[in-house]
JSON list of C-alpha atoms in Angstrom, two decimals:
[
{"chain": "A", "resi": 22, "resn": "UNK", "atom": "CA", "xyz": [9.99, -7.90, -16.01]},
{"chain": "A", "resi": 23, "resn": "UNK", "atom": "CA", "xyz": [6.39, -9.04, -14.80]},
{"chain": "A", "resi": 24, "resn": "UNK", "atom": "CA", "xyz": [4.36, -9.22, -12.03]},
{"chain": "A", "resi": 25, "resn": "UNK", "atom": "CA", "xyz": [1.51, -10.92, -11.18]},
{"chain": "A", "resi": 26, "resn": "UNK", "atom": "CA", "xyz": [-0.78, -11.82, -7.70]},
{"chain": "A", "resi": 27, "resn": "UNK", "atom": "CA", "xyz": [-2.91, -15.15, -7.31]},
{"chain": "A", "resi": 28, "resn": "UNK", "atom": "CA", "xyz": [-4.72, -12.56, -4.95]},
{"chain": "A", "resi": 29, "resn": "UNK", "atom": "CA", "xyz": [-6.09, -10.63, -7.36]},
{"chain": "A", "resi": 30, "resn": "UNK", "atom": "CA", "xyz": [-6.43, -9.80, -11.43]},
{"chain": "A", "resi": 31, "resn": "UNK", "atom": "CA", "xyz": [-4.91, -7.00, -12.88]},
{"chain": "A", "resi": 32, "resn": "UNK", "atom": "CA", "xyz": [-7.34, -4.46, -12.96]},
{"chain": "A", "resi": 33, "resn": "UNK", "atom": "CA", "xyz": [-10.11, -5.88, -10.91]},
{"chain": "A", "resi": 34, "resn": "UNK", "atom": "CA", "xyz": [-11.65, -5.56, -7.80]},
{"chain": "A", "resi": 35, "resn": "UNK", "atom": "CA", "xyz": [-9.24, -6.45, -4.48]},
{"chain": "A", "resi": 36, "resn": "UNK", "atom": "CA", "xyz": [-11.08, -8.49, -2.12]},
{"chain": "A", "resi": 37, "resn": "UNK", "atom": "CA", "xyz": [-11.93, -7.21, 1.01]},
{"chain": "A", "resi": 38, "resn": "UNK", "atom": "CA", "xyz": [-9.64, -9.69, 3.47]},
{"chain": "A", "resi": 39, "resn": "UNK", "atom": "CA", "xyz": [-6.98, -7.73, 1.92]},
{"chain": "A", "resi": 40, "resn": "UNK", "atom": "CA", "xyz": [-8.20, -4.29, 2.46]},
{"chain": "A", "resi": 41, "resn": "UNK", "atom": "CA", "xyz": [-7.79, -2.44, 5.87]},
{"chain": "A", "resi": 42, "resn": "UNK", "atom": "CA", "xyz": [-11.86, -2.15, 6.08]},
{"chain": "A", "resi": 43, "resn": "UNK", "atom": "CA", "xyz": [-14.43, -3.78, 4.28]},
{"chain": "A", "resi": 44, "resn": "UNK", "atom": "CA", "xyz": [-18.19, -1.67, 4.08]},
{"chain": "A", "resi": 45, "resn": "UNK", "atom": "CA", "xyz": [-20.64, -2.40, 6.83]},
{"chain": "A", "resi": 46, "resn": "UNK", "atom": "CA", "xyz": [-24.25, -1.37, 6.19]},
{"chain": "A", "resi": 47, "resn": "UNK", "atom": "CA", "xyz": [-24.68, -0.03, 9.87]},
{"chain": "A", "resi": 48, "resn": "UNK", "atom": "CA", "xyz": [-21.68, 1.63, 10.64]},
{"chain": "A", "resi": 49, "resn": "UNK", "atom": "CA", "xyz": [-20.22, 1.47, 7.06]},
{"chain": "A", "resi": 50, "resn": "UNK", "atom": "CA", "xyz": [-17.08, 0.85, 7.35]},
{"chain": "A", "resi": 51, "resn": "UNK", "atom": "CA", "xyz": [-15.96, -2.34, 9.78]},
{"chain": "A", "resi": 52, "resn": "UNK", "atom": "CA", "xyz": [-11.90, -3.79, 10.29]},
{"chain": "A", "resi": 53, "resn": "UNK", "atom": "CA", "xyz": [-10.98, -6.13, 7.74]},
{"chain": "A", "resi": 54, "resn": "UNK", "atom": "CA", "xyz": [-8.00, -8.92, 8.16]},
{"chain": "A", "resi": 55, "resn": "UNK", "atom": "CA", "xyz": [-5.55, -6.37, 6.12]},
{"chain": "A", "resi": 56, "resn": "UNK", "atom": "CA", "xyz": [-3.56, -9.14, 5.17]},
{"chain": "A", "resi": 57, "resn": "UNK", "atom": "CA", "xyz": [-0.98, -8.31, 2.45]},
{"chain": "A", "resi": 58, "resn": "UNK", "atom": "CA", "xyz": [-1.68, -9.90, -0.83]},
{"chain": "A", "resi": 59, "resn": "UNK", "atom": "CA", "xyz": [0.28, -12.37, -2.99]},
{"chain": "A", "resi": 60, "resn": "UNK", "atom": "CA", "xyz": [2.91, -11.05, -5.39]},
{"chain": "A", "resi": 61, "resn": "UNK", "atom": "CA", "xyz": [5.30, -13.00, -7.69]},
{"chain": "A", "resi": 62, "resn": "UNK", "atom": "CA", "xyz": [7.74, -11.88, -10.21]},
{"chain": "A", "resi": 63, "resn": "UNK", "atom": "CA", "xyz": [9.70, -12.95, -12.66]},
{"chain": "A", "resi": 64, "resn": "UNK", "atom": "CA", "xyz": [12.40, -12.04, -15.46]},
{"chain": "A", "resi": 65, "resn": "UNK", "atom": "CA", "xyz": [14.55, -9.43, -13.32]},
{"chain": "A", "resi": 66, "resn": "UNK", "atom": "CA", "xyz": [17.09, -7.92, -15.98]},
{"chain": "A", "resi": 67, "resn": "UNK", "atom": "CA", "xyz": [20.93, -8.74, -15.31]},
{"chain": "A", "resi": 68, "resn": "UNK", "atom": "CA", "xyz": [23.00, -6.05, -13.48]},
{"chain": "A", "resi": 69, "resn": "UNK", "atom": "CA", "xyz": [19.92, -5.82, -10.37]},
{"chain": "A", "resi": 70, "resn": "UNK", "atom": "CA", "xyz": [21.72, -5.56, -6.97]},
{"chain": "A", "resi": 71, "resn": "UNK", "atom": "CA", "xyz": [18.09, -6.00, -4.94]},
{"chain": "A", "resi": 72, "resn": "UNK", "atom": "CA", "xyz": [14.27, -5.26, -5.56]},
{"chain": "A", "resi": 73, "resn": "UNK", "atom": "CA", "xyz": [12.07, -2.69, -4.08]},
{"chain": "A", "resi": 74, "resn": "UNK", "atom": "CA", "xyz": [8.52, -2.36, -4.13]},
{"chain": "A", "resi": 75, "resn": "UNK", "atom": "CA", "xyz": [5.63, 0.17, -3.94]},
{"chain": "A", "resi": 76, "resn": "UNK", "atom": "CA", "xyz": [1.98, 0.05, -3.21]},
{"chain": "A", "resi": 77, "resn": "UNK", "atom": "CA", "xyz": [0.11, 3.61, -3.19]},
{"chain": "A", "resi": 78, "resn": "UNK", "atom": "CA", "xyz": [-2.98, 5.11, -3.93]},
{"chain": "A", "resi": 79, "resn": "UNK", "atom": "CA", "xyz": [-3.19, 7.85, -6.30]},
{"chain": "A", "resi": 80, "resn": "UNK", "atom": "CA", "xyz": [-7.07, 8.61, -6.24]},
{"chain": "A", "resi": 81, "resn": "UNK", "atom": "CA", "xyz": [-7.03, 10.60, -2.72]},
{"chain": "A", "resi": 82, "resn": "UNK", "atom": "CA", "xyz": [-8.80, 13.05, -2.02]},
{"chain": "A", "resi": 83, "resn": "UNK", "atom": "CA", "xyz": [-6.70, 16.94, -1.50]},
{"chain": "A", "resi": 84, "resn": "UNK", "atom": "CA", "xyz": [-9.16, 18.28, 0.87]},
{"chain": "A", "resi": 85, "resn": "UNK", "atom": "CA", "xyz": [-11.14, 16.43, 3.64]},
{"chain": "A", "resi": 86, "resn": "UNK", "atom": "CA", "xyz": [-14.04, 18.56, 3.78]},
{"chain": "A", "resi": 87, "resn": "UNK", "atom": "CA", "xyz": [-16.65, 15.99, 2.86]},
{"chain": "A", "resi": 88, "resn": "UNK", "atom": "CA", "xyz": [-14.30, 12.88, 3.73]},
{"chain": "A", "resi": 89, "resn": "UNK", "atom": "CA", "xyz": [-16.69, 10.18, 5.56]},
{"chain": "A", "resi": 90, "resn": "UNK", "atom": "CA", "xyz": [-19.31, 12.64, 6.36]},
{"chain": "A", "resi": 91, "resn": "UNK", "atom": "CA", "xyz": [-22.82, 11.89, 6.72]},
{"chain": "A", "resi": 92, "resn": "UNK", "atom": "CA", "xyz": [-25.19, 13.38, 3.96]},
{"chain": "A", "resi": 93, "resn": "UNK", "atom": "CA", "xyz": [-21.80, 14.49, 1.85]},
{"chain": "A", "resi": 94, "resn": "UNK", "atom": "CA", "xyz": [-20.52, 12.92, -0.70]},
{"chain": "A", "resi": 95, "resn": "UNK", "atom": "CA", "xyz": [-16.47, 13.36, -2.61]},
{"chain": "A", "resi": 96, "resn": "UNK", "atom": "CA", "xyz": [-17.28, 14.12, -5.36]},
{"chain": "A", "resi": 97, "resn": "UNK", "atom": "CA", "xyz": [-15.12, 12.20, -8.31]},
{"chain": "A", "resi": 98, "resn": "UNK", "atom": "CA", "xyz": [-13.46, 15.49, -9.73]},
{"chain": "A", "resi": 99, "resn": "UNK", "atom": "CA", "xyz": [-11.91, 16.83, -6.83]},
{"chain": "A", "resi": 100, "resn": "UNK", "atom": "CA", "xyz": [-8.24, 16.85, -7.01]},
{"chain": "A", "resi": 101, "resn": "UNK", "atom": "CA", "xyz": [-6.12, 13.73, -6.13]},
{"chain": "A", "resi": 102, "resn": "UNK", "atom": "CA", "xyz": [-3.19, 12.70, -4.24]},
{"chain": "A", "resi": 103, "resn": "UNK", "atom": "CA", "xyz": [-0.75, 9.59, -3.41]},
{"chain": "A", "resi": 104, "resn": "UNK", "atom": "CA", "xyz": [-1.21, 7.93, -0.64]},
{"chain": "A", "resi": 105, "resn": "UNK", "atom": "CA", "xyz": [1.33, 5.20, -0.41]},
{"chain": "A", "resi": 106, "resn": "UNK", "atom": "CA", "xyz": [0.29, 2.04, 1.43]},
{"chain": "A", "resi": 107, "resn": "UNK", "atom": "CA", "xyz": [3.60, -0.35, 0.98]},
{"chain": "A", "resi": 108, "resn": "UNK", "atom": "CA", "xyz": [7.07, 0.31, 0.73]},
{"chain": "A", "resi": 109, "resn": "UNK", "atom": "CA", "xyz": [9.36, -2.42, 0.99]},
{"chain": "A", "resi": 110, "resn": "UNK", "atom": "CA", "xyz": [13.23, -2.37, -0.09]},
{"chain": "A", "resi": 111, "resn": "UNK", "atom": "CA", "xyz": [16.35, -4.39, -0.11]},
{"chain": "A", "resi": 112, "resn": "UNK", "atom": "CA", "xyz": [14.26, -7.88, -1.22]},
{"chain": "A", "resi": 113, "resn": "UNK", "atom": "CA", "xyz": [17.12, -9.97, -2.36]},
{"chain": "A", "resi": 114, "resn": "UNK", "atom": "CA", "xyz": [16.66, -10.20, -6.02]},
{"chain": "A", "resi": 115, "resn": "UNK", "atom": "CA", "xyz": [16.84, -14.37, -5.38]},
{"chain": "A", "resi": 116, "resn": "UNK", "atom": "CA", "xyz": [13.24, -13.77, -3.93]},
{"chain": "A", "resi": 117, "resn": "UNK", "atom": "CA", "xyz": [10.77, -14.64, -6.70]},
{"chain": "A", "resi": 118, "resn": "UNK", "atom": "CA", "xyz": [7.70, -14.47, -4.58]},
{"chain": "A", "resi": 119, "resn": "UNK", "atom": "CA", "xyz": [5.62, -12.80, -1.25]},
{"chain": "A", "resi": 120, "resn": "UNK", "atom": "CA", "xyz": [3.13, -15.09, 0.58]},
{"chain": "A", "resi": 121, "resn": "UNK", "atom": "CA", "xyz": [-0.37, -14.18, 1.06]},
{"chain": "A", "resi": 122, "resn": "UNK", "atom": "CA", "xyz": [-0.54, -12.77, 4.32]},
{"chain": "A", "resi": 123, "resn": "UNK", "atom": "CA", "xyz": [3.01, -12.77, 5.19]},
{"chain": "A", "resi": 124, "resn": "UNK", "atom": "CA", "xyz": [3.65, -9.70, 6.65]},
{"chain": "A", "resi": 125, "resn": "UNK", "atom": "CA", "xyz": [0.77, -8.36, 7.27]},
{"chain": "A", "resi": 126, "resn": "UNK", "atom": "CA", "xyz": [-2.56, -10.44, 8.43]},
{"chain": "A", "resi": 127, "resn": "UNK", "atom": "CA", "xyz": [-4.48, -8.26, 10.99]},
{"chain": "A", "resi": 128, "resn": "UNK", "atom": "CA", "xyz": [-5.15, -4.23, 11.64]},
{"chain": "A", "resi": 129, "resn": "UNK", "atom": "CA", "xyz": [-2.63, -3.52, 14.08]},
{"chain": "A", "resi": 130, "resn": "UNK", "atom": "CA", "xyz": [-4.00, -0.15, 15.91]},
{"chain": "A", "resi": 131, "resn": "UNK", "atom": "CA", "xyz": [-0.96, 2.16, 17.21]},
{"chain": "A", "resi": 132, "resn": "UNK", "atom": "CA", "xyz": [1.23, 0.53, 14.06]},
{"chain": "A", "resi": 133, "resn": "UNK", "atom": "CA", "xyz": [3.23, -2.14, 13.35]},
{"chain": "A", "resi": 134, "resn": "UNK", "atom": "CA", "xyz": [7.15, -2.46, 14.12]},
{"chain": "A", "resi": 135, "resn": "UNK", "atom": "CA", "xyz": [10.15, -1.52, 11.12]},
{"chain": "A", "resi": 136, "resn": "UNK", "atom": "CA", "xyz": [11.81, -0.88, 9.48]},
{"chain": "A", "resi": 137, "resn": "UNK", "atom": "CA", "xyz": [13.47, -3.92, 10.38]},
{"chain": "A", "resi": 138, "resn": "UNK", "atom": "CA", "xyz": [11.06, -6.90, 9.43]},
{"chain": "A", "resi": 139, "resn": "UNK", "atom": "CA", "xyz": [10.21, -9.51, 12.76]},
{"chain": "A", "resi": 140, "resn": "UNK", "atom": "CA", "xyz": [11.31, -12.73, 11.57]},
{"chain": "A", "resi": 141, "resn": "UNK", "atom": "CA", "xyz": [13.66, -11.54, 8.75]},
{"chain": "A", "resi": 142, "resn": "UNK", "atom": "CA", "xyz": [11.58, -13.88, 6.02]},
{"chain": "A", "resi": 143, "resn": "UNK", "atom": "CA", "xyz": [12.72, -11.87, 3.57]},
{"chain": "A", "resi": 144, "resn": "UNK", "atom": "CA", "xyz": [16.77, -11.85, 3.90]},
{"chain": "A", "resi": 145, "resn": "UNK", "atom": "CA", "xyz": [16.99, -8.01, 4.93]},
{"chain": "A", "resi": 146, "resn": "UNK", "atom": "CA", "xyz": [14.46, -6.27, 2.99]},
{"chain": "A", "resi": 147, "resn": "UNK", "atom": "CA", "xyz": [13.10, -3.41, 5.49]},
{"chain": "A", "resi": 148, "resn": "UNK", "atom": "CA", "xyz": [9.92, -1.76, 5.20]},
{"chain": "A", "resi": 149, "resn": "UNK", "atom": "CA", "xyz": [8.88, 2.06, 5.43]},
{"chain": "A", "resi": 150, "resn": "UNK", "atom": "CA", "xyz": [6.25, 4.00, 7.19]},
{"chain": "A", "resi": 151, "resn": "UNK", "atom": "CA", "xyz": [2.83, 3.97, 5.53]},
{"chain": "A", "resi": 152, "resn": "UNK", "atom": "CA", "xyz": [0.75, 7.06, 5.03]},
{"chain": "A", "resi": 153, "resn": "UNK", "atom": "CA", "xyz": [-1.96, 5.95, 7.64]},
{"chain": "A", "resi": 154, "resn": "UNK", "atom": "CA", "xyz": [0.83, 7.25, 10.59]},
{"chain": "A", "resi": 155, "resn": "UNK", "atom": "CA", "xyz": [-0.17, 10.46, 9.08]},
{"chain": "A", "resi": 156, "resn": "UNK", "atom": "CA", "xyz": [-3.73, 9.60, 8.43]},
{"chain": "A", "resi": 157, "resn": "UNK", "atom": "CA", "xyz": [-4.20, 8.38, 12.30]},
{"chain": "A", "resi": 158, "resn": "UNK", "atom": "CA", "xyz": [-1.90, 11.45, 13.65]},
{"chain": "A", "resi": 159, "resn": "UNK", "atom": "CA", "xyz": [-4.82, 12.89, 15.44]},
{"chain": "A", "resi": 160, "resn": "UNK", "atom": "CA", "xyz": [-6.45, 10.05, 16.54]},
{"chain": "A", "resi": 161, "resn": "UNK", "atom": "CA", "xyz": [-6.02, 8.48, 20.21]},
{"chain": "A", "resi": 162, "resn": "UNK", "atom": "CA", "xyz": [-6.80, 5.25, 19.63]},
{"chain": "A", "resi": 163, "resn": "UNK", "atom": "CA", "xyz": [-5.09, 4.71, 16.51]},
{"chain": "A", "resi": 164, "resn": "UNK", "atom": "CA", "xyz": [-1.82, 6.82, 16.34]},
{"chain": "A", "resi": 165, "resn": "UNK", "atom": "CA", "xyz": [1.35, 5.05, 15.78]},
{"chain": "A", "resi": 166, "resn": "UNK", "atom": "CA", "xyz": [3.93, 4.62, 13.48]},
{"chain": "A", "resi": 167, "resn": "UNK", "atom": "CA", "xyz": [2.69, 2.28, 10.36]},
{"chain": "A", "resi": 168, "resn": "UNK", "atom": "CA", "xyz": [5.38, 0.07, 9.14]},
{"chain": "A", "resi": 169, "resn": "UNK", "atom": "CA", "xyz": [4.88, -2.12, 6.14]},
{"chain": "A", "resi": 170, "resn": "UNK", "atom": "CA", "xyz": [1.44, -3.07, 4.00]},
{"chain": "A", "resi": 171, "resn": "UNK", "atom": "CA", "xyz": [-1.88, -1.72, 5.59]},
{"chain": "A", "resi": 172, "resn": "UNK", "atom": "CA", "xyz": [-4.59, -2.37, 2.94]},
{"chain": "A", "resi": 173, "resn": "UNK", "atom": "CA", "xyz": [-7.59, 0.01, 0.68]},
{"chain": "A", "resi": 174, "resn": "UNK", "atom": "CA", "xyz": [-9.92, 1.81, 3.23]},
{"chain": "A", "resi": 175, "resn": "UNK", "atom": "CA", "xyz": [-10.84, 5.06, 1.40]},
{"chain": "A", "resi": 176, "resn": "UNK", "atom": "CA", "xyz": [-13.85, 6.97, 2.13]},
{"chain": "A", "resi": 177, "resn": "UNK", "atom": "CA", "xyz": [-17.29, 5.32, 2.04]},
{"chain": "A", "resi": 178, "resn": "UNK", "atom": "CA", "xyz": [-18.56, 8.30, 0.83]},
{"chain": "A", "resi": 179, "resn": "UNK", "atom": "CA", "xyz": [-16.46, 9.07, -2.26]},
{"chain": "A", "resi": 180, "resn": "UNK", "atom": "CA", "xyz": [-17.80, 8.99, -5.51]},
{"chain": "A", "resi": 181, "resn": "UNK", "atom": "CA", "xyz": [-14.49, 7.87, -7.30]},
{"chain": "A", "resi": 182, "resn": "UNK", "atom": "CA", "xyz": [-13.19, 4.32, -7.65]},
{"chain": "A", "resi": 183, "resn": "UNK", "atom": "CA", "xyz": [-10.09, 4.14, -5.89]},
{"chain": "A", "resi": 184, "resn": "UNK", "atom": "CA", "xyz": [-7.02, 2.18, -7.78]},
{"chain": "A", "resi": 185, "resn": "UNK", "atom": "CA", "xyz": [-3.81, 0.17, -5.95]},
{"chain": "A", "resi": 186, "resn": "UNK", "atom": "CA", "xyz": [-1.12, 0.12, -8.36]},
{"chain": "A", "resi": 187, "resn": "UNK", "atom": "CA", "xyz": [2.06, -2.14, -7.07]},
{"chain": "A", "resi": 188, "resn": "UNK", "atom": "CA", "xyz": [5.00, -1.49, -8.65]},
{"chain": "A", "resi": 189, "resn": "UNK", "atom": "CA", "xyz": [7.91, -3.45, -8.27]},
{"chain": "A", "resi": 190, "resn": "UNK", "atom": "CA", "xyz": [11.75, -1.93, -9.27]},
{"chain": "A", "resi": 191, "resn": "UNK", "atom": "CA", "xyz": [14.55, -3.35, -10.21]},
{"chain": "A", "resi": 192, "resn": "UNK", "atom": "CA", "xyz": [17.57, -1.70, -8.76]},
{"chain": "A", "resi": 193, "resn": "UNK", "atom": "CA", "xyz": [21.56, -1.31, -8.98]},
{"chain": "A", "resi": 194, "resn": "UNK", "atom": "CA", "xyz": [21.74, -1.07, -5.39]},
{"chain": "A", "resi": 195, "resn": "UNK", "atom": "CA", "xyz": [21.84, -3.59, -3.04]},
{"chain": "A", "resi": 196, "resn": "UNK", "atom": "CA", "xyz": [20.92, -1.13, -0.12]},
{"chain": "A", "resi": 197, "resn": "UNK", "atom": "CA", "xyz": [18.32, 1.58, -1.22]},
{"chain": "A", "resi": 198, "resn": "UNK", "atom": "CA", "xyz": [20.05, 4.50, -0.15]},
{"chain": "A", "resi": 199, "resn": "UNK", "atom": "CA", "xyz": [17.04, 5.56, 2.81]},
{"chain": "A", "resi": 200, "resn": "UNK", "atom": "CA", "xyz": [17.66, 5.13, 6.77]},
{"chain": "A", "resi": 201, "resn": "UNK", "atom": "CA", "xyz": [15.76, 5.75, 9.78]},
{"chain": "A", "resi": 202, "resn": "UNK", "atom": "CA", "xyz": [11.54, 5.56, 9.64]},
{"chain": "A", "resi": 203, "resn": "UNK", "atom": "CA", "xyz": [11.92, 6.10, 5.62]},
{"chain": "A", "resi": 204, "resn": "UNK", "atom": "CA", "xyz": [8.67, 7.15, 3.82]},
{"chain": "A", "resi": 205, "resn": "UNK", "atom": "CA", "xyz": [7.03, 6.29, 0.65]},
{"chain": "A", "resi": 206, "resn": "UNK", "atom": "CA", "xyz": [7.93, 9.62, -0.88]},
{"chain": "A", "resi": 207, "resn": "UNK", "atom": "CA", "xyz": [11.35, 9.07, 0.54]},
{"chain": "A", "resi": 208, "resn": "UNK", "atom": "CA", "xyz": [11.73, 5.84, -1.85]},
{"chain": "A", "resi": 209, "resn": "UNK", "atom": "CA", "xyz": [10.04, 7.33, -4.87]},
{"chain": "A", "resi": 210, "resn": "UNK", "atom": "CA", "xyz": [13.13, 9.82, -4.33]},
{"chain": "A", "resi": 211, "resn": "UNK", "atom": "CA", "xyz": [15.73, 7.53, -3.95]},
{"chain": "A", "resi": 212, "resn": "UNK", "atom": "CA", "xyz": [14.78, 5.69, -6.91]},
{"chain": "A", "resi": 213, "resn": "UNK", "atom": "CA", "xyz": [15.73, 8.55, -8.98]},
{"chain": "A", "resi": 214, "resn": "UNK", "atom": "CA", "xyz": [18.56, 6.85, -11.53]},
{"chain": "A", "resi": 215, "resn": "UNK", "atom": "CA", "xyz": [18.63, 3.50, -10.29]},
{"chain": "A", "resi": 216, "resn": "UNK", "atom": "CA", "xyz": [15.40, 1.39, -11.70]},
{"chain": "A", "resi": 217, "resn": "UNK", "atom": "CA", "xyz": [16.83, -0.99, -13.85]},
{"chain": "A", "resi": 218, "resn": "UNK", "atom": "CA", "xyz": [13.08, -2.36, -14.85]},
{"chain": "A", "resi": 219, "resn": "UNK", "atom": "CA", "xyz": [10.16, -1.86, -13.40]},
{"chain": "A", "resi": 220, "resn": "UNK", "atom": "CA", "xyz": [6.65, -3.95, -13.66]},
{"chain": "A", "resi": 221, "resn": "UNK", "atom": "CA", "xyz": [3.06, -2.86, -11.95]},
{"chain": "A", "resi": 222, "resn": "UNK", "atom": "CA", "xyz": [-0.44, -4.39, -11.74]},
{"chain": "A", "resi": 223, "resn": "UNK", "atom": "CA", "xyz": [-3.21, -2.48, -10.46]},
{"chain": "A", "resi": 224, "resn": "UNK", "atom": "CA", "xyz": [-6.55, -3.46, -7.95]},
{"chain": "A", "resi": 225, "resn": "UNK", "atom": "CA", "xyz": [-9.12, -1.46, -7.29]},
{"chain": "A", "resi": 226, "resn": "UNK", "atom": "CA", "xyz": [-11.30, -0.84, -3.81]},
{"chain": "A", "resi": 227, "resn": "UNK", "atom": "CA", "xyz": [-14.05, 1.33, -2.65]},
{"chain": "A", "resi": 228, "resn": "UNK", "atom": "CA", "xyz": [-16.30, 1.17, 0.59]},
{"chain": "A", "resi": 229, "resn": "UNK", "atom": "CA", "xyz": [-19.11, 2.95, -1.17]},
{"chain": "A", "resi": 230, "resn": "UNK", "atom": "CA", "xyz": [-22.37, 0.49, -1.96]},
{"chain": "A", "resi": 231, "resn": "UNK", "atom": "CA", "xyz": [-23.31, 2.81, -4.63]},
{"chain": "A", "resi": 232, "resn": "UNK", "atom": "CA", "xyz": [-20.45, 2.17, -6.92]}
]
């Protein structure tokens, strides 16, 4: 199976209009147009009943001490954790490609409706909460519940490059087996003995002008 994105190259940098925030040298971070990026795929093995695919973060930070703080910097050998910014299941495995900016094209503050997708462009495929729901929990201007693909925007003062892997399954399900507001961790769970083939690419971010 393979994957590929005309958005960006395996491996390299993710431009900013996909990103959630982009740096800013006053305030340093400013909204970006979080669109989703392009993603095409091809060879899906025989037997696949439906495609599911993941987009998460592995290189954030376990504590939050020094997260975005002035004079403080993450350093690169803290501990890491996932942080998943897509999940999207039941795509029809007739679906060879995602659009640029399809479902996603603007920060939506308070969230963004799901799991059922408006507009249905891809057939029934449903999308799960992302991890910023949690992230903006506390805050009143932003809490909400974040359906679908919300882009990089990891602290401007961290000292680590941060890395996007999407990963895209092939699975002998038609209907992931998840309900209700499902999260990212609730996928990677359900996956468990049903991934036919799986193919990833990788982009990296960061909102820190040192790196």
């Amino acid at each position: 199976m393979k994957l590929w994105s005309e958005s960006f190259q395996d491996g390299a940098a993710i431009p900013g209009e996909f990103a959630f925030a982009v740096s800013d040298p006053k305030s340093h971070v400013a909204l970006s147009s979080n669109r989703n990026p392009h993603l095409a795929w091809s060879d899906i093995p025989k037997g696949a009943q439906s495609l599911v695919l993941v987009c998460h973060d592995p290189d954030v930070p376990s504590r939050g001490d020094d997260v975005n703080q002035e004079g403080r910097s993450v350093p690169a050998d803290l501990p890491r954790v996932d942080f998943f910014h897509w999940t999207l299941v039941d795509i029809p495995v007739g679906t060879a490609s995602i659009a640029a900016a399809l479902l996603s094209n603007a920060v939506t503050t308070r969230g963004k409706a799901g799991p059922v997708i408006p507009g249905d462009p891809l057939h029934g495929a449903r999308q799960g909460l992302n991890d910023y729901t949690g992230w903006f929990a506390g805050d009143g201007d932003m809490r909400g519940e974040y359906f679908g693909y919300d882009g990089p925007c990891p602290p401007w003062n961290d000292a680590l490059l941060h890395r996007y892997i999407f990963t895209l399954f092939a699975v002998d399900q038609a209907q992931l087996t998840v309900s209700g507001s499902f999260s990212g961790t609730d996928v990677r769970n359900a996956l468990q003995g049903h991934v036919l083939a799986e193919a990833s690419i990788t982009g990296t971010y960061t909102l820190n002008p040192a790196l």
